Structure formats: C-alpha cells, structure tokens
Coordinates of C-alpha atoms and ligand atoms in Angstrom, one line a residue:
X1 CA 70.3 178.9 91.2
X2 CA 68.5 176.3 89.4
X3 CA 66.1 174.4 91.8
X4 CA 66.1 170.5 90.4
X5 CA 62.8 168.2 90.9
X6 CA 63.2 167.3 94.7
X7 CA 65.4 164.5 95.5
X8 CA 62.9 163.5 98.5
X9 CA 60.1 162.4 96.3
X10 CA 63.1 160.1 94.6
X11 CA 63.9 159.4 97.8
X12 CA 61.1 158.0 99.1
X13 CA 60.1 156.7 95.8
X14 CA 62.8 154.1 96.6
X15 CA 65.2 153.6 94.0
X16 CA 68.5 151.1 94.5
X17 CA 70.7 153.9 94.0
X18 CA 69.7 155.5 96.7
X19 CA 70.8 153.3 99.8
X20 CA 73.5 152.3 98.1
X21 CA 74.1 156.0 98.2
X22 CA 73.9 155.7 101.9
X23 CA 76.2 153.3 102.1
X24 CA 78.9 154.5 100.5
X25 CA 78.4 157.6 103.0
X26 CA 78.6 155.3 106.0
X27 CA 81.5 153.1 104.7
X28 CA 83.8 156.1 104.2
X29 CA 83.9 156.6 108.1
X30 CA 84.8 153.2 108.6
X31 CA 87.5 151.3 106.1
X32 CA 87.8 151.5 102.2
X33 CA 85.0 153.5 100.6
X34 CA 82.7 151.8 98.3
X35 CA 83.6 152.3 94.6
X36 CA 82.2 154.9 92.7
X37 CA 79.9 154.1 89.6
X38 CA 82.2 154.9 86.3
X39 CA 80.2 157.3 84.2
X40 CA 80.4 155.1 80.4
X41 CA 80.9 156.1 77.3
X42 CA 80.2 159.7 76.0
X43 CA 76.7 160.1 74.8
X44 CA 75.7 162.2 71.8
X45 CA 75.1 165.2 72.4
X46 CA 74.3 169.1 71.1
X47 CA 76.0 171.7 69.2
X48 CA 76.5 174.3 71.2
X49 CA 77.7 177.7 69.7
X50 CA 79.3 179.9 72.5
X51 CA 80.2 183.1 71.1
X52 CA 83.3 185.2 73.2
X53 CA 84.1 189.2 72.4
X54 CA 87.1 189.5 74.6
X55 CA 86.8 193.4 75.6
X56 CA 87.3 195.9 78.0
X57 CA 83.9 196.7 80.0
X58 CA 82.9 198.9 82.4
X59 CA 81.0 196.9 84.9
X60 CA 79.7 197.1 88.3
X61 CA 79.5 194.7 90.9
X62 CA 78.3 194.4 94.2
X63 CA 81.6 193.9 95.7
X64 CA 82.6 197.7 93.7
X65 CA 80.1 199.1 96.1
X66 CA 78.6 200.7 93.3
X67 CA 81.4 201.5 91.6
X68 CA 81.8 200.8 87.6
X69 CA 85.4 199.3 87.0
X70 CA 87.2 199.2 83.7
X71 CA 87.1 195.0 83.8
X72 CA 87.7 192.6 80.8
X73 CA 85.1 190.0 79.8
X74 CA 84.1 187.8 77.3
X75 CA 80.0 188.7 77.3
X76 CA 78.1 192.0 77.9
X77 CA 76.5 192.3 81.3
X78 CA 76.8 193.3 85.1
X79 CA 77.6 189.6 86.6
X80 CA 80.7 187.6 87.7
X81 CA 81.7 185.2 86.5
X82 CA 79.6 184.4 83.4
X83 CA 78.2 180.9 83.5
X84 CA 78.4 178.7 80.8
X85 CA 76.3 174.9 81.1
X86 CA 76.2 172.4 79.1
X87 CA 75.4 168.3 78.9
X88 CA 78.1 165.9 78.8
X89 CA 78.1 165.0 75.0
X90 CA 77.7 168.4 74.1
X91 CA 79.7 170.0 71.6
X92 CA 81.0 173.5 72.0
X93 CA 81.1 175.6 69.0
X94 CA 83.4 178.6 70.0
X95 CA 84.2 182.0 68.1
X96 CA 87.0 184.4 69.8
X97 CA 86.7 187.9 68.6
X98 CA 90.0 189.5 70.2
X99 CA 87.9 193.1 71.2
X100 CA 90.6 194.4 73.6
X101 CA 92.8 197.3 73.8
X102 CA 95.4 197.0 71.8
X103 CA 97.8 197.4 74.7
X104 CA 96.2 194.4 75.8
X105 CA 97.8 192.7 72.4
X106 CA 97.2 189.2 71.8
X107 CA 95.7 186.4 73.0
X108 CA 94.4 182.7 73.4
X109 CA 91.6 181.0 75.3
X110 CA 92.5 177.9 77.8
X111 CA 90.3 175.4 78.6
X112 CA 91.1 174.5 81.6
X113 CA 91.0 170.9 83.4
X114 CA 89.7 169.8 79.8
X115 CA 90.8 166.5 78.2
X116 CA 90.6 168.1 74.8
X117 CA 93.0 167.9 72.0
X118 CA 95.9 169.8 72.3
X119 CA 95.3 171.7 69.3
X120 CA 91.9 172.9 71.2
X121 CA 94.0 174.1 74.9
X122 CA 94.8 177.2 73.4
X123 CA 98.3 178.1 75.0
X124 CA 100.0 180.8 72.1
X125 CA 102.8 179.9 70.1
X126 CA 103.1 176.2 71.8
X127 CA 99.1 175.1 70.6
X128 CA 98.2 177.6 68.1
X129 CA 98.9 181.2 66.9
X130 CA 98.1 184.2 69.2
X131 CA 95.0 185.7 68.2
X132 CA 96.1 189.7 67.7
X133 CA 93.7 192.7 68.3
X134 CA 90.7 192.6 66.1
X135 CA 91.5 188.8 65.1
X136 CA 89.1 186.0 65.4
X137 CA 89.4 182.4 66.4
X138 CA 87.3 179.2 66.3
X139 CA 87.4 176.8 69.3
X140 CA 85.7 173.0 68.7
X141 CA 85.6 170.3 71.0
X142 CA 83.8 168.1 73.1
X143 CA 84.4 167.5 76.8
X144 CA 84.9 164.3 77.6
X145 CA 84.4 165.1 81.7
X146 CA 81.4 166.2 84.1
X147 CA 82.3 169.2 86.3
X148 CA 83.6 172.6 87.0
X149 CA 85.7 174.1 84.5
X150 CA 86.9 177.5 83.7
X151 CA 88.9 179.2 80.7
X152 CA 90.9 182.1 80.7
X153 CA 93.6 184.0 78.2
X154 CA 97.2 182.6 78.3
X155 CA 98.9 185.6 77.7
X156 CA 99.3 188.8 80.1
X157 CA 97.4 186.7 82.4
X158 CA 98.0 188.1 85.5
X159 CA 96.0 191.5 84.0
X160 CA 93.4 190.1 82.3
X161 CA 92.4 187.3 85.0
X162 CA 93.1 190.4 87.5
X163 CA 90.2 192.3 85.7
X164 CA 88.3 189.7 85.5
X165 CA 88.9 188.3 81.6
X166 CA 87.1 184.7 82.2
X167 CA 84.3 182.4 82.2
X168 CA 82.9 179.1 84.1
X169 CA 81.9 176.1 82.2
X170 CA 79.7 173.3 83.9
X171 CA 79.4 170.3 82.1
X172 CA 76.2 168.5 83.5
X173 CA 75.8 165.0 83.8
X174 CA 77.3 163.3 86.9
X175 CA 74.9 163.0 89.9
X176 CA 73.6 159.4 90.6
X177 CA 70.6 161.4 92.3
X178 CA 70.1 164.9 91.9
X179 CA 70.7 167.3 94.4
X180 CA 68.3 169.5 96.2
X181 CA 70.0 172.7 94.6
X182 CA 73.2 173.0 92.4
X183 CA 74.8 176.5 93.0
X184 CA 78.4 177.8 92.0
X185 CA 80.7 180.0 94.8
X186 CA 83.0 181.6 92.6
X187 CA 86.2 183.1 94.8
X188 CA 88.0 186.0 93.5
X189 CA 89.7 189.3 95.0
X190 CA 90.1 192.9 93.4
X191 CA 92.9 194.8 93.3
X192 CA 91.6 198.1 94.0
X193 CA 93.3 200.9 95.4
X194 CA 91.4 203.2 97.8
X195 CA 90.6 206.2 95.2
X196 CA 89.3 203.9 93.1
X197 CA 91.4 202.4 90.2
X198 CA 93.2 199.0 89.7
X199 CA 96.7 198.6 91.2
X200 CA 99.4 196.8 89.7
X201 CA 98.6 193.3 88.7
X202 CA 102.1 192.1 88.7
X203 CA 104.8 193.4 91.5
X204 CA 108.2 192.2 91.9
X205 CA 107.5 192.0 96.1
X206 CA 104.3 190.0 95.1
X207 CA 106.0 188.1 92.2
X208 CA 108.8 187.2 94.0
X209 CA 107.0 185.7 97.2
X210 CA 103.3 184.6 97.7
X211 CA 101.7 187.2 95.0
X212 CA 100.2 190.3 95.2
X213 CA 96.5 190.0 97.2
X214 CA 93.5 191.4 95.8
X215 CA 92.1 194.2 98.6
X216 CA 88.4 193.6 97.9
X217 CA 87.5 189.9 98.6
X218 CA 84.4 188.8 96.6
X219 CA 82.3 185.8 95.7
X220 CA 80.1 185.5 92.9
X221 CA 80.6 189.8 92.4
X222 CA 79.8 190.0 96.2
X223 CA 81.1 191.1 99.1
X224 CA 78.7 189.1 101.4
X225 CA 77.5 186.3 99.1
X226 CA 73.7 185.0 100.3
X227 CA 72.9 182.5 98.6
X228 CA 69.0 181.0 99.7
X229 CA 68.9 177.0 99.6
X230 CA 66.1 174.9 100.3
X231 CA 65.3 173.9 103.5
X232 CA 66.9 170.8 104.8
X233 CA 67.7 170.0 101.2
X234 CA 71.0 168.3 100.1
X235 CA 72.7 171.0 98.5
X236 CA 75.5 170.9 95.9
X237 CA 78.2 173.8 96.2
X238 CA 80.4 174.3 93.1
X239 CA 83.0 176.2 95.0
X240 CA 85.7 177.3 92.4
X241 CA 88.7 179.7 93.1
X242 CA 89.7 182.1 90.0
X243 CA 92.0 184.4 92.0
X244 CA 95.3 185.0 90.7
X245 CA 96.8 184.3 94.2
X246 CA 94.6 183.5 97.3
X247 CA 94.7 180.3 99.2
X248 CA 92.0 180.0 101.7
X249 CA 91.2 177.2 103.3
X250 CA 87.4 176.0 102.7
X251 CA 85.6 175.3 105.6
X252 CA 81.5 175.2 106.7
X253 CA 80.2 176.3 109.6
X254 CA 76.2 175.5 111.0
X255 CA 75.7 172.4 108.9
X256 CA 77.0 169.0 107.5
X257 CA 79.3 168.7 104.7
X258 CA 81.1 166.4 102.4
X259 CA 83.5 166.6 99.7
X260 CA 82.5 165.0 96.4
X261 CA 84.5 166.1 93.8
X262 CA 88.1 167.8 93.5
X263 CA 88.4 169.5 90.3
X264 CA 85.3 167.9 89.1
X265 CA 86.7 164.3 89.4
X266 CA 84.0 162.4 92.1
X267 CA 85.8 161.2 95.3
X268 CA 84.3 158.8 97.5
X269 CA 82.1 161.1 99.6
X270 CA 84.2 162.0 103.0
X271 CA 83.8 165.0 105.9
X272 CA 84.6 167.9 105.2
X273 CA 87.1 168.8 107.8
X274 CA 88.8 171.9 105.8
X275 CA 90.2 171.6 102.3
X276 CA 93.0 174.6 100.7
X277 CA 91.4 175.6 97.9
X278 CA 94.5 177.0 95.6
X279 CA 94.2 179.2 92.8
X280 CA 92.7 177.8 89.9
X281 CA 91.4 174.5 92.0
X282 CA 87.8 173.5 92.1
X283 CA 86.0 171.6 95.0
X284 CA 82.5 170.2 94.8
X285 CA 80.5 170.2 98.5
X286 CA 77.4 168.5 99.4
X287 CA 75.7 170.6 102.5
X288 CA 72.5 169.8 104.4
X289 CA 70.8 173.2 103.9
X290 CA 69.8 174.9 107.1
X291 CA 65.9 175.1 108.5
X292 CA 63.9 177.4 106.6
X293 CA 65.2 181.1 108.6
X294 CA 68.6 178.9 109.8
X295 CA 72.0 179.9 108.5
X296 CA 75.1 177.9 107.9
X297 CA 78.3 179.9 106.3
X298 CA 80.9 178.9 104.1
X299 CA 84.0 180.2 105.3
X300 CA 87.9 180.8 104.7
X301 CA 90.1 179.5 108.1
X302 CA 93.2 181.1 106.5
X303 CA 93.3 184.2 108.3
X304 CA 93.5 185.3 111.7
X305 CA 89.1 185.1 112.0
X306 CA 87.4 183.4 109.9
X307 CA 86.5 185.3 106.7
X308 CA 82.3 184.2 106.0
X309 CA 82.7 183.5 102.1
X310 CA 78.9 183.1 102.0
X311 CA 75.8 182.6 104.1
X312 CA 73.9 179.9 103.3
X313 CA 70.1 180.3 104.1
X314 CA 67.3 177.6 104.7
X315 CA 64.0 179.1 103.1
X316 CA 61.0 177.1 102.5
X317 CA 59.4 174.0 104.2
X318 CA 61.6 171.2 105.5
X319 CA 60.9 168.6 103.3
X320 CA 61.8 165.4 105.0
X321 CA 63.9 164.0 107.8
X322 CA 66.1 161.8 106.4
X323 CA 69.8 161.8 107.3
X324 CA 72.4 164.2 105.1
X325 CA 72.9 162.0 102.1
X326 CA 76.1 163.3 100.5
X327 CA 75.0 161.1 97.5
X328 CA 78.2 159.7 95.3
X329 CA 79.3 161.5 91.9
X330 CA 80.0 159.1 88.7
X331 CA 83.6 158.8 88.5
X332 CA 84.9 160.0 85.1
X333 CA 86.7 158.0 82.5
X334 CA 90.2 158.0 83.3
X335 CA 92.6 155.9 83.1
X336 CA 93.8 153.6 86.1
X337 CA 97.9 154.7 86.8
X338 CA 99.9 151.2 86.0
X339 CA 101.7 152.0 89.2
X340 CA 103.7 148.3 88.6
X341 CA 105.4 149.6 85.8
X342 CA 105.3 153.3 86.2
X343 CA 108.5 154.8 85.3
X344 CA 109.8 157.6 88.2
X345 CA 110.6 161.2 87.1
X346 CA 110.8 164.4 88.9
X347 CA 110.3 168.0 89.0
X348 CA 111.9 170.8 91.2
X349 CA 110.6 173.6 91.9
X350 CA 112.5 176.6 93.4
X351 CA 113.4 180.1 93.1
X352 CA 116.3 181.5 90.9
X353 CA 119.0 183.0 92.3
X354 CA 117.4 187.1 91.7
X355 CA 114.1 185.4 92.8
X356 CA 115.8 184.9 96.4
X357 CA 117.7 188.1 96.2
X358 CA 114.3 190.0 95.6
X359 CA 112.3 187.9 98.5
X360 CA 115.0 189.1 101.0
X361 CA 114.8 192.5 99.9
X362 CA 111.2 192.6 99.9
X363 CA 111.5 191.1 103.5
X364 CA 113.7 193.4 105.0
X365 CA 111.0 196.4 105.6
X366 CA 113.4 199.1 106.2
X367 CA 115.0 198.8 102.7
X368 CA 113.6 201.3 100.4
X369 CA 110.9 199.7 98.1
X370 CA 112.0 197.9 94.9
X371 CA 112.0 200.2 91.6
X372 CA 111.7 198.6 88.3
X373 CA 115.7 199.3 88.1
X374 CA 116.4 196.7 90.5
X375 CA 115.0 193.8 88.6
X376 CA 117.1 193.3 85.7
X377 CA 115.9 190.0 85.3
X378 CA 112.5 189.2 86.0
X379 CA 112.9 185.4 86.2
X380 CA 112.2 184.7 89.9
X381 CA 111.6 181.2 89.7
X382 CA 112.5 177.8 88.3
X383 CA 110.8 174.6 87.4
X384 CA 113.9 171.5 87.4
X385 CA 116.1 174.6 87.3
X386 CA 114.9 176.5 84.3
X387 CA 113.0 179.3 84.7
X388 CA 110.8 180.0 81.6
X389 CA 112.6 182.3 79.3
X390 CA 111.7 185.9 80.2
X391 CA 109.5 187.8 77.8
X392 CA 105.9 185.4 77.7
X393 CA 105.2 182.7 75.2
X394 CA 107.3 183.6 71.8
X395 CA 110.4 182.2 73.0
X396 CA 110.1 178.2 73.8
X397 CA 112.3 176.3 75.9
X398 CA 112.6 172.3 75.5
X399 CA 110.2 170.3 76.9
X400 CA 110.3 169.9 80.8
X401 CA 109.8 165.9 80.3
X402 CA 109.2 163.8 77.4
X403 CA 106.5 161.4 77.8
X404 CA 105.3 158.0 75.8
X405 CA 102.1 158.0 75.0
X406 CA 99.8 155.1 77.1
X407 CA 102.5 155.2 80.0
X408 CA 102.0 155.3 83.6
X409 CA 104.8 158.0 85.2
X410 CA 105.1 158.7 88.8
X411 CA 106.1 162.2 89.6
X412 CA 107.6 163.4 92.6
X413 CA 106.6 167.0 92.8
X414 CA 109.0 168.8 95.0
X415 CA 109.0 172.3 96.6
X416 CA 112.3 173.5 97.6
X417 CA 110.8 177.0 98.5
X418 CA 109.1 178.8 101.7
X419 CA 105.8 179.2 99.9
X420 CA 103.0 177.5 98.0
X421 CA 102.5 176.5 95.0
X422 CA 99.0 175.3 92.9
X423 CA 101.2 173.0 89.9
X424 CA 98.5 172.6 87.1
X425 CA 99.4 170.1 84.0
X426 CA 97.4 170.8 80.8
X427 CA 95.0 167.7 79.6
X428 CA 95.8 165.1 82.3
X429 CA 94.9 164.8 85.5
X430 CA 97.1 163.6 88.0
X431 CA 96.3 161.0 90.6
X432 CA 97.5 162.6 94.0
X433 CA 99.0 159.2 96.3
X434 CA 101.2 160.7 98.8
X435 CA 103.0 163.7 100.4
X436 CA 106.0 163.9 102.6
X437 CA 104.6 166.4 104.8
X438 CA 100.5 165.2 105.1
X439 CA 97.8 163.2 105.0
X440 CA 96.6 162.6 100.9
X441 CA 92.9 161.7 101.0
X442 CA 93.5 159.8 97.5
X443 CA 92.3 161.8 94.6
X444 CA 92.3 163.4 91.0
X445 CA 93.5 166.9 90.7
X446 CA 94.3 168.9 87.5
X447 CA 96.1 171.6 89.9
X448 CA 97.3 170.6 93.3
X449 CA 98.7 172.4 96.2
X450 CA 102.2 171.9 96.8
X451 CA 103.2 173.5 100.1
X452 CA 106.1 174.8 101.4
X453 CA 109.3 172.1 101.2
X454 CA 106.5 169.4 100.4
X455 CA 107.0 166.7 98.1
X456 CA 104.5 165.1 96.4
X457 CA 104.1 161.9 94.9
X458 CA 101.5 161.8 92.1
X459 CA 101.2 159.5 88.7
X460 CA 100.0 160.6 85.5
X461 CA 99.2 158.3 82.8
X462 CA 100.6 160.2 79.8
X463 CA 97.1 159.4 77.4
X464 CA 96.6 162.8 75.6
X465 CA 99.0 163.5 73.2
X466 CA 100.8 166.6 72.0
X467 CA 102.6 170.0 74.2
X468 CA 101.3 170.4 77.3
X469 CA 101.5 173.8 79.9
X470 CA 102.9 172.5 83.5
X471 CA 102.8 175.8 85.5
X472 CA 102.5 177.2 89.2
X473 CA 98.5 178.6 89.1
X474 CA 99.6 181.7 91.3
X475 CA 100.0 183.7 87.8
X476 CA 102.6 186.0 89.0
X477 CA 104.8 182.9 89.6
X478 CA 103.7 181.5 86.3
X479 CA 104.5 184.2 84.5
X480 CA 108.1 185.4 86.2
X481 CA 109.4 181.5 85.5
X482 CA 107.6 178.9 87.4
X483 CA 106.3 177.3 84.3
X484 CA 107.3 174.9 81.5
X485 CA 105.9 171.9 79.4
X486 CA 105.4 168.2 78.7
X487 CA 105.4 166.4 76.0
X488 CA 103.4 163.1 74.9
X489 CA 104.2 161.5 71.7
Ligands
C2O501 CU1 94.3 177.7 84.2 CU2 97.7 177.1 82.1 O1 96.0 177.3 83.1
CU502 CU1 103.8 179.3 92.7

C-alpha cells in the first residue's frame, strides 16, 4: 500500500479544488452532476523497461494454504498479481521471453483497456505473429489513459489466466487531490481440486453455460484479504476482477462509498449502492476508512450470504472530521460520441445450436456426464450468428463490422441467451447510454455486462484504427465461439 502525503493537510490548506470537489459530491444526489475536469494533453514522460519471462512457477499463496501450485507468471516471486505502476506519459519498454512448457505452445501479450496501436494489442495471428516456445518479443507504447489495466496471453487463455499467467498495470496520474491511501483488490478464484492439483480449466458443462467456477476464492493471493487503511482517511480501492468467470456483485459494508471510475474512465462521483463487477471489469471506490480498530468489509452480494472479499481496518489516529469527500477523477481524453449522426449497427449474441444441446444436457442431472465424445463440435456460441471458427486464432473469419475511422456508431448489444455475458472491444471504449432491462448510470466501459435477454445500447466512436478483438470476457465463452472482430479503417 503506498501511503500518499495526507490529503487533510491539503485539505485544510484550502485549495479551490477542493470544494469544488465537494460539490460535485453533493450535486450528484440532486440533478446533473458537475462536469469532470478533462485530464490534457499527454505529458512527457519516462522510459520504462518492463521485462516478462512467461513460465511455469511453483508458487505459494496464502489462499493455497501453504500449498506450492504449478502457476504461470510473468516475474519470479510468491505474490498475486504482480503490480506494475507507472506515470501517465510513461513509456513502456516491454521484452516477452515465451519460457513456458511447450505444451503450453505459443503466445501473445494483451494490453488490455489500452488505446494503443493495434500493432501493440497483441492478439496472435490478427495483430502480430504468435510468439512460439523460447521466442522473444518486444512490446512499445505509451498509454494514453490513467487507471487500472491488466494484460494477459491471448492464446489458451482459459489455462494460462486459470493459473494465474498475468499482470496489473496502474497508470498514475488522475486524482484532482490525492487520496488518503491508494490500494488494489485483485478478485480471482482457483480451480483446485481437493487432493491438491488444478482441475480442468475448460469443461463443456462450464463452457456451455455460466463457466466453470474456481473452488478457492481469493483476493490479492488471500483467502481473507486485510488490508489496514488509515483512520478516517478517504481511501481509494482499485478493485479489479481477473477471474475467468465470476460475477459478484461489489458491495461495502461499515462505511461510505462512491464509485469513481469504471474501467479506469472517472465518473461523476455517485453511491455505491452495489455494482456487478464481470470478469475482466475494473471499478475504482472511494471509502471513508473506519476508526482506528473499526472494520468495514468489502463484500460480494451474489451468493446466498454475503462472501467478505476483504476487511478493511482503520489503524492510526483520526485525522480530521471532515465529511467523506469522494473527490472527482480527471476524465480521460476521449472522444464525445456524435450521437446526431451516429450510424446504428448491431450485434447478437446467442448460443449455437450444439451450444443449446449441451446446456440442456448439462441441465438434466440424471443424464450421465458429458465425455469428450459428445462434443463433436466445440462451438457453443455465436456472435451475429457466427461462432469463431473452432481451433483458436490461426483460422480468421471476416470482420464482425467494418467501421470508418472518426465515426460515431451506436451499438445495440443484444443477449438472446439465459446467461451473462462481459462483451469487451479491443482499443475503444464504449459509452454505455441505455439498457432494456435497467437503470444505466451513464458511463465508459471497455468490458460491460450484458445480462441475460438484455439489450444494450452503447456508441463507440471508431478513432483507433486497425483489427480489433470483440469477445465475451468469460474465457470459456470466448474461446468456444463468443468472439469476433472489428475493423476501423
Ligand atoms: Cu482481456 Cu481480448 O481481452
Ligand atoms: Cu459470455
């Protein structure tokens, strides 16, 4: 945790920002919020080498209970997830060195939520070539957005992110005033069996309907995260969810909260009721930290009790008595959606036809389990009616949508299925405006949750050209269809 100089003492020292920080607080509770300070140009920044020796490692976390697991990571060391910070401005000088087995074969490193040149997303055979065992690969770019980022391999991805093959990137740079602490919750499960080893990482049941869960929840490596904040401090929570396939639903418990950034992009300040934090999805929380010896928890509602995701302890002296100031994030540098003139498209998604066949089976709990045999065709699920061809990245289909470069589209995303679905678009955002089924709080998303027979209405201003992944986030659905890609030229 790192421990910033304390924002009382800027506080009181009584700088503009400040109540107008307050304000924008207040406001939200009563009509339109107050608009967010735009961040400006990228400064100059740093090189920054970042050297990655994808391998298999036996590590042990707390959430093992002291057990050492065969995982796969991109640095030595006992910790999860390895943290990588930098300024905005910065420059990140990146060398792959593809250690893994060679059963593990090739692979690729994703940025992901980056706005960085396509040639930089690293998405194998559609962005660059796979990197095969013992290869090396150079990764150079500079993110143009504050926030909480994460990359991961694009090939056999439901194994490698299942044991554990990825890394978070903060890029610094966006608080107005800084917070009181700045710490990261990072949500994954473990699928580990009750001797001891890894199960299967990919099932037809678990393919072919929500996914297959992870038996050993975690956060940060632990199985009861504590994370020590300062006492009655305004405390920013990086909460970001690598799991393959869990959706809970973020709520806190024993203090005030506020959401102020969704996948890194600032949001007015607002309440945090509860917010479905889908696979892949980041949220940023502002909470007023507990009395030195108090505890507030951070919890997932998505289950029949509460699950505590973390306690959050006051230590120290209470510093002051002002109100919870949620404080406003710079919004980033995007640009506005020309809603006027956007032109309408829309994607489907649904299961195939085996996809259905294999739900119902997998339903009906007296019918023997599925072997291998019965899947003849592993493509369970369909984006606009095409399911990805079978067989990973070699084999391209045609772009999903062709897009012109500078042009507003509004998408209608639409579920025609029984289950969830995070849909994350490669080097956009989208703007999230409406939902036929709920309440949009107005907002930027990378990945957003589209829930069962939902459809979404979101616009995307096509500004970043080349071929861009559009793919469910649940990687067992990305990977048996649900994925395909746009193109901007
Ligand atoms: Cu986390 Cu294709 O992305
Ligand atoms: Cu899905």
């Amino acid at each position: 945790m790192t421990l910033r100089p304390t924002r009382r003492t800027v506080a009181f020292g009584g700088i503009a920002g400040v109540t107008a920080a307050v304000l924008g607080w207040r406001s939200t509770r009563a009509a339109a919020p107050a608009p967010l300070a735009r961040i400006g140009a990228i400064p100059q920044g740093r090189e920054v080498p970042l050297s990655l020796v994808a391998a298999e490692r036996s590590v042990t976390l707390p959430a093992f209970g002291g057990r050492a697991m065969p995982l796969m990571s991109f640095f030595e060391g006992d910790l999860f997830p390895h943290v990588v910070r930098i300024r905005r401005g910065d420059t990140l000088v990146t060398t792959l060195d593809n250690q893994l087995p060679a059963w593990a074969e090739e692979m690729s490193v994703h940025w992901h939520g980056l706005r960085i040149p396509n040639a930089e997303d690293g998405v194998p055979y559609l962005t660059q070539a796979p990197v095969p065992p013992g290869g090396t690969y150079g990764y150079r770019f500079t993110p143009p957005d504050t926030g909480t980022f994460w990359f991961h391999t694009h090939c056999n991805t439901a194994e490698t992110i299942g044991r554990g093959l990825l890394g978070v990137l903060i890029v610094e740079g966006d608080e107005t005033v800084p917070y009181d602490a700045d710490v990261l919750v990072c949500l994954k499960d473990w699928r580990i069996s009750a001797d001891g080893a890894f199960l299967p990482f990919l099932t037809d049941e678990g393919a072919a309907r929500a996914g297959s869960f992870g038996t050993v929840r975690s956060a940060n490596g632990e199985a009861a995260l504590s994370l020590d904040l300062p006492a009655g401090g305004d405390c920013r929570l990086r909460l970001i969810n690598v799991d393959p396939t869990r959706i809970p639903e973020i709520g806190v418990e024993g203090a005030e909260a506020a959401i102020v950034a969704i996948d890194g992009v600032a949001v007015p300040p607002f309440p945090l009721k509860s917010w479905r934090l889908g696979p892949a999805m980041r949220l940023d929380l502002v909470v007023r930290a507990p009395a030195d010896g108090g505890e507030a928890r951070l919890v997932d509602y998505h289950a029949p009790q509460p699950v505590t995701l973390a306690t959050l302890k006051g230590t120290g002296e209470v510093r002051g008595t002002t109100p919870f100031d949620s404080a406003p994030l710079l919004m980033a540098d995007l640009a506005e959606p020309d809603l006027a003139n956007a032109l309408p498209l829309s994607l489907t998604f649904s299961a195939t036809a085996t996809g259905s066949s294999v739900a119902e089976l997998a339903d009906d709990t007296t019918a023997p389990p599925l072997g291998p045999l019965c899947v003849t065709n592993r493509s369970f699920w369909a984006i606009n009616k095409a399911p990805w061809p079978d067989g990973g990245h070699a084999r391209l289909p045609p772009p999903l949508l062709t897009l012109e470069r500078g042009r507003t589209y509004r998408l209608t995303l639409h579920n025609v299925t029984p289950h969830p679905h995070p849909i994350h678009i490669h080097g956009h955002f989208f703007r999230v405006l409406s939902s036929s089924r709920r309440e949009i709080v107005p907002h930027w998303a990378d990945t957003v949750l589209l829930t069962p027979k939902e459809r979404l209405e979101v616009a995307l201003v096509a500004d970043n050209p080349g071929d861009w992944m559009l793919h469910c986030h649940i990687i067992e659905h990305q990977e048996t269809g649900m994925m395909g890609f746009v193109r901007v030229t």
